[in-house]
GROMACS .gro file of C-alpha atoms in nm:
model
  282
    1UNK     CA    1   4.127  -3.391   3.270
    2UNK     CA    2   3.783  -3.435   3.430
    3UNK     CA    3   3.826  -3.812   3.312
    4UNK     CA    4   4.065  -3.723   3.098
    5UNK     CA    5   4.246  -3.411   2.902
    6UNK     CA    6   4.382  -3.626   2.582
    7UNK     CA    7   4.693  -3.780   2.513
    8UNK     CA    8   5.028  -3.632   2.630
    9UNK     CA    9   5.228  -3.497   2.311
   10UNK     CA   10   5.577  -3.613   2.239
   11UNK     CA   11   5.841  -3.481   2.469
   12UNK     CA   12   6.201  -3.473   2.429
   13UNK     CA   13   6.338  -3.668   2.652
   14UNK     CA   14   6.505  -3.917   2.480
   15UNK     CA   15   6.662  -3.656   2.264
   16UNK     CA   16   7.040  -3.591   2.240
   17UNK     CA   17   7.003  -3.253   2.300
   18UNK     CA   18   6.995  -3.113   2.676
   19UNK     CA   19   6.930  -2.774   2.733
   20UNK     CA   20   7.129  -2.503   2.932
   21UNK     CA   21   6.872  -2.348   3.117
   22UNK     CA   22   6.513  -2.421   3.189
   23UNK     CA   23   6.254  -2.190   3.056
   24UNK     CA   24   6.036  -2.006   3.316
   25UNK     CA   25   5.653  -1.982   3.365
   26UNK     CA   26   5.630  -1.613   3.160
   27UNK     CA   27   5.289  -1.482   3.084
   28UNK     CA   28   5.215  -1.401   2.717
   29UNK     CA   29   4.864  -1.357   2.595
   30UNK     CA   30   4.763  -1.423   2.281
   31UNK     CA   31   4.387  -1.467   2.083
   32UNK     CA   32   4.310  -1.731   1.780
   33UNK     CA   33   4.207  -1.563   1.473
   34UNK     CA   34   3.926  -1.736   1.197
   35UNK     CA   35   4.022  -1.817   0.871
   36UNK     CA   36   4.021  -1.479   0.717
   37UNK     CA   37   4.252  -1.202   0.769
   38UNK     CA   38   4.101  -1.006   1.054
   39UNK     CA   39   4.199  -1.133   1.418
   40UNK     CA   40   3.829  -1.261   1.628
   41UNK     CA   41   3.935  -1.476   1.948
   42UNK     CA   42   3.903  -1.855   1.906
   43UNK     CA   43   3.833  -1.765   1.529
   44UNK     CA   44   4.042  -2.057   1.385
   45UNK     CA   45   3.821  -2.373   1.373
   46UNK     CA   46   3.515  -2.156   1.515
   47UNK     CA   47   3.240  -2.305   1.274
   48UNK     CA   48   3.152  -2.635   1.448
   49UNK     CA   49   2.934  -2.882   1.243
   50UNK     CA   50   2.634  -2.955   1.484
   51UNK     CA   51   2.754  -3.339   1.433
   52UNK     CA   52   3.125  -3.255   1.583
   53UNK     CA   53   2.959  -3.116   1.891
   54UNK     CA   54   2.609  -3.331   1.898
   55UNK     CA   55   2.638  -3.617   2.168
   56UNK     CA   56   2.503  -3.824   1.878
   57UNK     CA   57   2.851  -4.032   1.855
   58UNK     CA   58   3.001  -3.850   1.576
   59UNK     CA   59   3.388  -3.950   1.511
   60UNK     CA   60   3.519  -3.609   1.603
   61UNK     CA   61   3.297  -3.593   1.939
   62UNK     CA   62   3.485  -3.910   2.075
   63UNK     CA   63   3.788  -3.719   2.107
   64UNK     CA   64   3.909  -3.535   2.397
   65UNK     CA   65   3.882  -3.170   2.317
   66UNK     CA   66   4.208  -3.096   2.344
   67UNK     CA   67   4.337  -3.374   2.071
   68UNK     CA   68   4.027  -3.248   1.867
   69UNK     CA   69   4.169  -2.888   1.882
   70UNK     CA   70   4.499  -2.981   1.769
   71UNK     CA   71   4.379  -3.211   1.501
   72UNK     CA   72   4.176  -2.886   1.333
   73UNK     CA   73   4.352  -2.788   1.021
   74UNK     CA   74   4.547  -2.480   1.075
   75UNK     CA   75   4.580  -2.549   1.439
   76UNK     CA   76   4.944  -2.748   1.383
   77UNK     CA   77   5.166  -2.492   1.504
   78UNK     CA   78   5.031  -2.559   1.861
   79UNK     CA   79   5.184  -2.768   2.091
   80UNK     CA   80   4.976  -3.011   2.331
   81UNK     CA   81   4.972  -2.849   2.662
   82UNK     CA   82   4.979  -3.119   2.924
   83UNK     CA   83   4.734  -3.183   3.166
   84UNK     CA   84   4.930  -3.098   3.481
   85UNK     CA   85   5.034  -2.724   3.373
   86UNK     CA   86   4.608  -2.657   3.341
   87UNK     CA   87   4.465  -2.835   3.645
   88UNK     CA   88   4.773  -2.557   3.813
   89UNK     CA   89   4.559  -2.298   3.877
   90UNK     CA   90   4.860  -2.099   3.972
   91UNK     CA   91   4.978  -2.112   3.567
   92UNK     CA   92   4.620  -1.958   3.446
   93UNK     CA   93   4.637  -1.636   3.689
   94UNK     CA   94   4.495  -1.363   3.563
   95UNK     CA   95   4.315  -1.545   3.247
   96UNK     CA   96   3.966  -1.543   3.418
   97UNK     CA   97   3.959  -1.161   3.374
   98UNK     CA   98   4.012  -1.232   2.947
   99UNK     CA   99   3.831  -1.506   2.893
  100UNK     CA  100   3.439  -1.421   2.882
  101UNK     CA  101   3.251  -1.745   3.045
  102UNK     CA  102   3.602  -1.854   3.164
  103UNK     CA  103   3.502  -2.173   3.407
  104UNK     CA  104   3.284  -2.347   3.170
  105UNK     CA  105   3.527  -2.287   2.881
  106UNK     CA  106   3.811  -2.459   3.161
  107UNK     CA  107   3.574  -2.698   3.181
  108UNK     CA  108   3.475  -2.757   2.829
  109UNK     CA  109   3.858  -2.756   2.753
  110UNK     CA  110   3.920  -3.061   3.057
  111UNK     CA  111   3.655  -3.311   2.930
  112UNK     CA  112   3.444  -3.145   3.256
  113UNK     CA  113   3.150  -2.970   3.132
  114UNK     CA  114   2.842  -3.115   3.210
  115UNK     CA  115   2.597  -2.880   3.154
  116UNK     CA  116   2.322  -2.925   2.927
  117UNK     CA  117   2.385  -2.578   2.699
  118UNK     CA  118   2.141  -2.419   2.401
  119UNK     CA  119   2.337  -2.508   2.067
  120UNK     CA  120   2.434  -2.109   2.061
  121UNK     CA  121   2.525  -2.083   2.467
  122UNK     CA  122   2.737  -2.369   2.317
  123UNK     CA  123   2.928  -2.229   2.038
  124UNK     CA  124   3.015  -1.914   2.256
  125UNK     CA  125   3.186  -2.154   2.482
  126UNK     CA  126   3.380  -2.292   2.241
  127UNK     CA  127   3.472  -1.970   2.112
  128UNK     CA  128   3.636  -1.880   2.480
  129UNK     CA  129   3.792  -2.223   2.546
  130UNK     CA  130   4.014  -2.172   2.214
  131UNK     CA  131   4.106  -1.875   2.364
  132UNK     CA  132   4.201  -1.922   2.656
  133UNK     CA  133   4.409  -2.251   2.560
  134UNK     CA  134   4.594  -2.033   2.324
  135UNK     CA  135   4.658  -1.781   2.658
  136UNK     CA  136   4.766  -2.078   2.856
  137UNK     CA  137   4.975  -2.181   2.540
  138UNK     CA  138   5.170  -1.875   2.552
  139UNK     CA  139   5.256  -1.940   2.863
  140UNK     CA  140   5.352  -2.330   2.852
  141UNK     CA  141   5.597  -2.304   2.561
  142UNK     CA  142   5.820  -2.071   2.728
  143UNK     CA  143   5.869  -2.369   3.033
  144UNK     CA  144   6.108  -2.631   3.005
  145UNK     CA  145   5.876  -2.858   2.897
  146UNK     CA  146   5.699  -2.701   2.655
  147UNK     CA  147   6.012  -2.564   2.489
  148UNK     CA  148   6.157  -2.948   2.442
  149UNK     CA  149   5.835  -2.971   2.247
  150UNK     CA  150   5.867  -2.699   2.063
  151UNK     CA  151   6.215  -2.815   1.949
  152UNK     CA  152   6.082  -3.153   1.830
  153UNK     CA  153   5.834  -2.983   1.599
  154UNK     CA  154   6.137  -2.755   1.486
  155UNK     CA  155   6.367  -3.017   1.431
  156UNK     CA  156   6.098  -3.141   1.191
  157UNK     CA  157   6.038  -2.838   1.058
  158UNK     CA  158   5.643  -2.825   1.062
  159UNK     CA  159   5.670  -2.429   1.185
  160UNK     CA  160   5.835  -2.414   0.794
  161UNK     CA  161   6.115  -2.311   0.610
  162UNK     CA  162   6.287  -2.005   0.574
  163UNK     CA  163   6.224  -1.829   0.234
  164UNK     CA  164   6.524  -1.716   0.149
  165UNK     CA  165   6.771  -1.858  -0.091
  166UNK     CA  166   7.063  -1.817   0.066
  167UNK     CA  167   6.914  -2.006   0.395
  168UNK     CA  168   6.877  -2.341   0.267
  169UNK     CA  169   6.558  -2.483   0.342
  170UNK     CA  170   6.691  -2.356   0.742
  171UNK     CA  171   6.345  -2.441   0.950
  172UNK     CA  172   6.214  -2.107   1.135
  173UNK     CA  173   5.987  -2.103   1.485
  174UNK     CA  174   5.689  -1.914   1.524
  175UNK     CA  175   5.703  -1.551   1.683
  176UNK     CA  176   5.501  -1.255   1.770
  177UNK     CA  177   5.527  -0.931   1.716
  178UNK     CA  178   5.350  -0.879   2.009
  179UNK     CA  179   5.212  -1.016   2.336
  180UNK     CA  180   4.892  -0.851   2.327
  181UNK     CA  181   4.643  -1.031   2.181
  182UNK     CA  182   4.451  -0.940   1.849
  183UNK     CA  183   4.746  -0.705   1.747
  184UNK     CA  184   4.952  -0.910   1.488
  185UNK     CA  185   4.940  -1.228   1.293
  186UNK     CA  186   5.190  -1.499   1.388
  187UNK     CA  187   5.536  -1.442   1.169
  188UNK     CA  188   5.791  -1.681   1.124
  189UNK     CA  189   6.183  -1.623   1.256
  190UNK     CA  190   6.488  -1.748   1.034
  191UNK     CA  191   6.825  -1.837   1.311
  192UNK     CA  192   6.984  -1.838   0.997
  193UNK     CA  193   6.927  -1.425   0.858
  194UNK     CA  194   6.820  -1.364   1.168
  195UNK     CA  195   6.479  -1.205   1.004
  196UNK     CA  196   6.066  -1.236   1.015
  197UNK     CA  197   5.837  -1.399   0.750
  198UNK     CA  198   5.493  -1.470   0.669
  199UNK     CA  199   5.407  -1.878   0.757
  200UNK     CA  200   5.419  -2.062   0.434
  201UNK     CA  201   5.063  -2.114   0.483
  202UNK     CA  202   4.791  -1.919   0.429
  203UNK     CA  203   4.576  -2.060   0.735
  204UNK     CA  204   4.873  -2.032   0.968
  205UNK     CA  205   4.939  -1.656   0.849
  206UNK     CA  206   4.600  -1.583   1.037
  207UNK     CA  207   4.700  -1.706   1.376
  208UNK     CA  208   4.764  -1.454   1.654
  209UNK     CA  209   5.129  -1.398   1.714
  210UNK     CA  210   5.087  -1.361   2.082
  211UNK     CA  211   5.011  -1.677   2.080
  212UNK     CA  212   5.363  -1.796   2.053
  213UNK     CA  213   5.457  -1.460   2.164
  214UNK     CA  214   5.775  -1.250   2.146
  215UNK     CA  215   6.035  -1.434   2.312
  216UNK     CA  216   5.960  -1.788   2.227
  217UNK     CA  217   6.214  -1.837   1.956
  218UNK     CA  218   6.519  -1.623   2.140
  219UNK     CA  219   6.445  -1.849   2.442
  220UNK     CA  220   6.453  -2.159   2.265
  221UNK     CA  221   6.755  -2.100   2.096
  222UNK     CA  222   6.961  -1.938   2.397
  223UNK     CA  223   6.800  -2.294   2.631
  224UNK     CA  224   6.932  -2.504   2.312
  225UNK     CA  225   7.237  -2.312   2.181
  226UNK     CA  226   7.330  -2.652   1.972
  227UNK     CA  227   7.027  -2.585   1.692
  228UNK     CA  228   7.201  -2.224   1.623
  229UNK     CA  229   7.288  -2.263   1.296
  230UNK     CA  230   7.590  -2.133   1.151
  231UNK     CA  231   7.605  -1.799   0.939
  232UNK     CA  232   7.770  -1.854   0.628
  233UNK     CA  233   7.757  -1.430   0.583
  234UNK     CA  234   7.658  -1.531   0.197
  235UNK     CA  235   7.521  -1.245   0.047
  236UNK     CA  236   7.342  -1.222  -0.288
  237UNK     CA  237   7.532  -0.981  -0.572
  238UNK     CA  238   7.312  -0.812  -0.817
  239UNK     CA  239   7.466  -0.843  -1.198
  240UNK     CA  240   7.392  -0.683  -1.523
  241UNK     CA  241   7.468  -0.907  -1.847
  242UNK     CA  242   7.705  -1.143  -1.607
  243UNK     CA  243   7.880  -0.824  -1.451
  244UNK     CA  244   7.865  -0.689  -1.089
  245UNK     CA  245   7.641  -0.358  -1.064
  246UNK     CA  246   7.944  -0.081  -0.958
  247UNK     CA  247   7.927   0.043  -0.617
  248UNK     CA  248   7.955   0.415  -0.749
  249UNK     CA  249   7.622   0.330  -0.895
  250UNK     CA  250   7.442   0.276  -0.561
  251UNK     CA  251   7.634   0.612  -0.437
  252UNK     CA  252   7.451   0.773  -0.698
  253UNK     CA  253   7.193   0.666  -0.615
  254UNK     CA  254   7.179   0.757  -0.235
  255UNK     CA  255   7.314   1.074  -0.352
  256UNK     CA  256   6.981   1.207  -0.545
  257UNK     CA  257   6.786   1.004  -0.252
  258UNK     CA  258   6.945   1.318  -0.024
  259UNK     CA  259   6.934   1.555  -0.279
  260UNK     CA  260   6.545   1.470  -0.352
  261UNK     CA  261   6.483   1.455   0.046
  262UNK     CA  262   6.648   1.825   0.107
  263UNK     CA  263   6.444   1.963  -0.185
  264UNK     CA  264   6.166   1.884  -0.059
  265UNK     CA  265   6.233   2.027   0.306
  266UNK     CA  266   6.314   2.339   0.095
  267UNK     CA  267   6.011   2.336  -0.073
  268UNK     CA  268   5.823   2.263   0.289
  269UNK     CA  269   5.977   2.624   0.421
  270UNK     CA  270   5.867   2.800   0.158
  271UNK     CA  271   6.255   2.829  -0.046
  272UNK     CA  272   6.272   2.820  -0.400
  273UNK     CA  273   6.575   2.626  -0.493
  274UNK     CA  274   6.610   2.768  -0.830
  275UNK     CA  275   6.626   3.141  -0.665
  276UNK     CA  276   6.941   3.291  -0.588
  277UNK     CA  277   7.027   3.303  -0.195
  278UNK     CA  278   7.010   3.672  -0.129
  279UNK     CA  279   7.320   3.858   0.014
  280UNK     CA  280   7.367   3.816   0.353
  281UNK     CA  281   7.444   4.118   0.568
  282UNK     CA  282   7.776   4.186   0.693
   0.00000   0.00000   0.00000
């Protein structure tokens, strides 16, 4: 992009799988977050070393910004957005009204910018080009192509494993619990339980979930019904000295749940439970 906007990721075209449907161009927004627990836009990797961004000839510099972005640790749930979805200006509607200095963040994030830029003006600008290629993300896995690349990294499970036991190491996608950005952290979804997790990872539970957004997993596995994995219904049993707790047990328990619950709205209107009801009238 410019000259050049990095090397094109993997696809999955050579795969056995084909899907059923193609995904559609869907807007989700979503913001990066930095590397502590509240959500900043383009927080994750925001600290650049004055040598990474210096046109001195440092290593990192002589990458294309995109395959420097990806290469930041934290950054490897993202997918490599290829160069013909951003040069579509049709694909980033909307974004210039989100993204503070939007065209020379586009342009830093295309190999473009050639403005000469005060080490500070700088650093803003990278700030808003992580953002907005995390809102143009959100929208580029939900396509056909980004999905078969999303399916690569799940088949190889770099999104994780699901936690549970019972699961068995079953790989999980990334998912929002939103698509508004700064709102959630990124969660993890099991096909297996069917359920949301923290990431594995500390620096991936910081990520923006709208990022990913809410629909990329459901997509993915309704485009690619073959990766469903089967539900083996396997439930764990709680036991006491070898034995099986006794169902009359948990009644028991829901039973002073209620009974604890209806005191307390009792208590609320002003009745005193251990007070006769008086008479009613007839």
């Amino acid at each position: 992009m410019g000259h050049q906007a990095g090397r094109t990721g993997e696809t999955s075209e050579d795969s056995e799988d084909e899907p059923t449907g193609g995904g559609q161009n869907m807007t989700g927004m979503g913001s990066l977050i930095n590397n502590e627990t509240s959500i900043v836009p383009g927080g994750i990797g925001s600290v650049i070393s004055s040598a990474g961004m210096d046109d001195g000839g440092s290593d990192d510099f002589t990458k294309y910004w995109i395959e420097w972005f990806l290469s930041l640790k934290g950054n490897e749930f993202f997918s490599e957005i290829d160069e013909e979805y951003i040069l579509d200006r049709f694909n980033l509607t909307g974004l210039n009204t989100e993204v503070t200095n939007y065209q020379l963040a586009l342009d830093l994030m295309t190999d473009s910018l050639e403005e000469d830029l005060d080490e500070e003006t700088r650093a803003e600008i990278e700030r808003s080009a992580r953002h907005l290629y995390g809102l143009i993300h959100a929208r580029y896995v939900i396509t056909s192509r980004g999905l078969a690349k999303m399916v690569d990294k799940f088949r190889r499970a770099e999104f994780g494993k699901c936690p549970r036991v019972l699961c068995q190491q079953q790989p999980v996608l990334p998912c929002g619990l939103s698509d508004i950005p700064m709102e959630n952290s990124v969660k993890v979804y099991c096909p297996k339980c069917e359920d949301l997790y923290h990431p594995p990872q500390r620096r991936h539970a910081t990520i923006d979930g709208s990022y990913f957004g809410t629909t990329l997993p459901h997509l993915l596995l309704q485009v690619y019904p073959n990766l469903v994995p089967s539900k083996n219904g396997e439930r764990y049993v709680p036991r006491i000295f070898g034995f099986k707790v006794h169902e009359t047990a948990k009644v028991h328990r829901k039973q002073d749940q209620i009974r604890a619950e209806q005191e307390k709205r009792l208590l609320l209107y002003g009745v005193d439970k251990n007070k006769d009801s008086p008479p009613r009238d007839s």
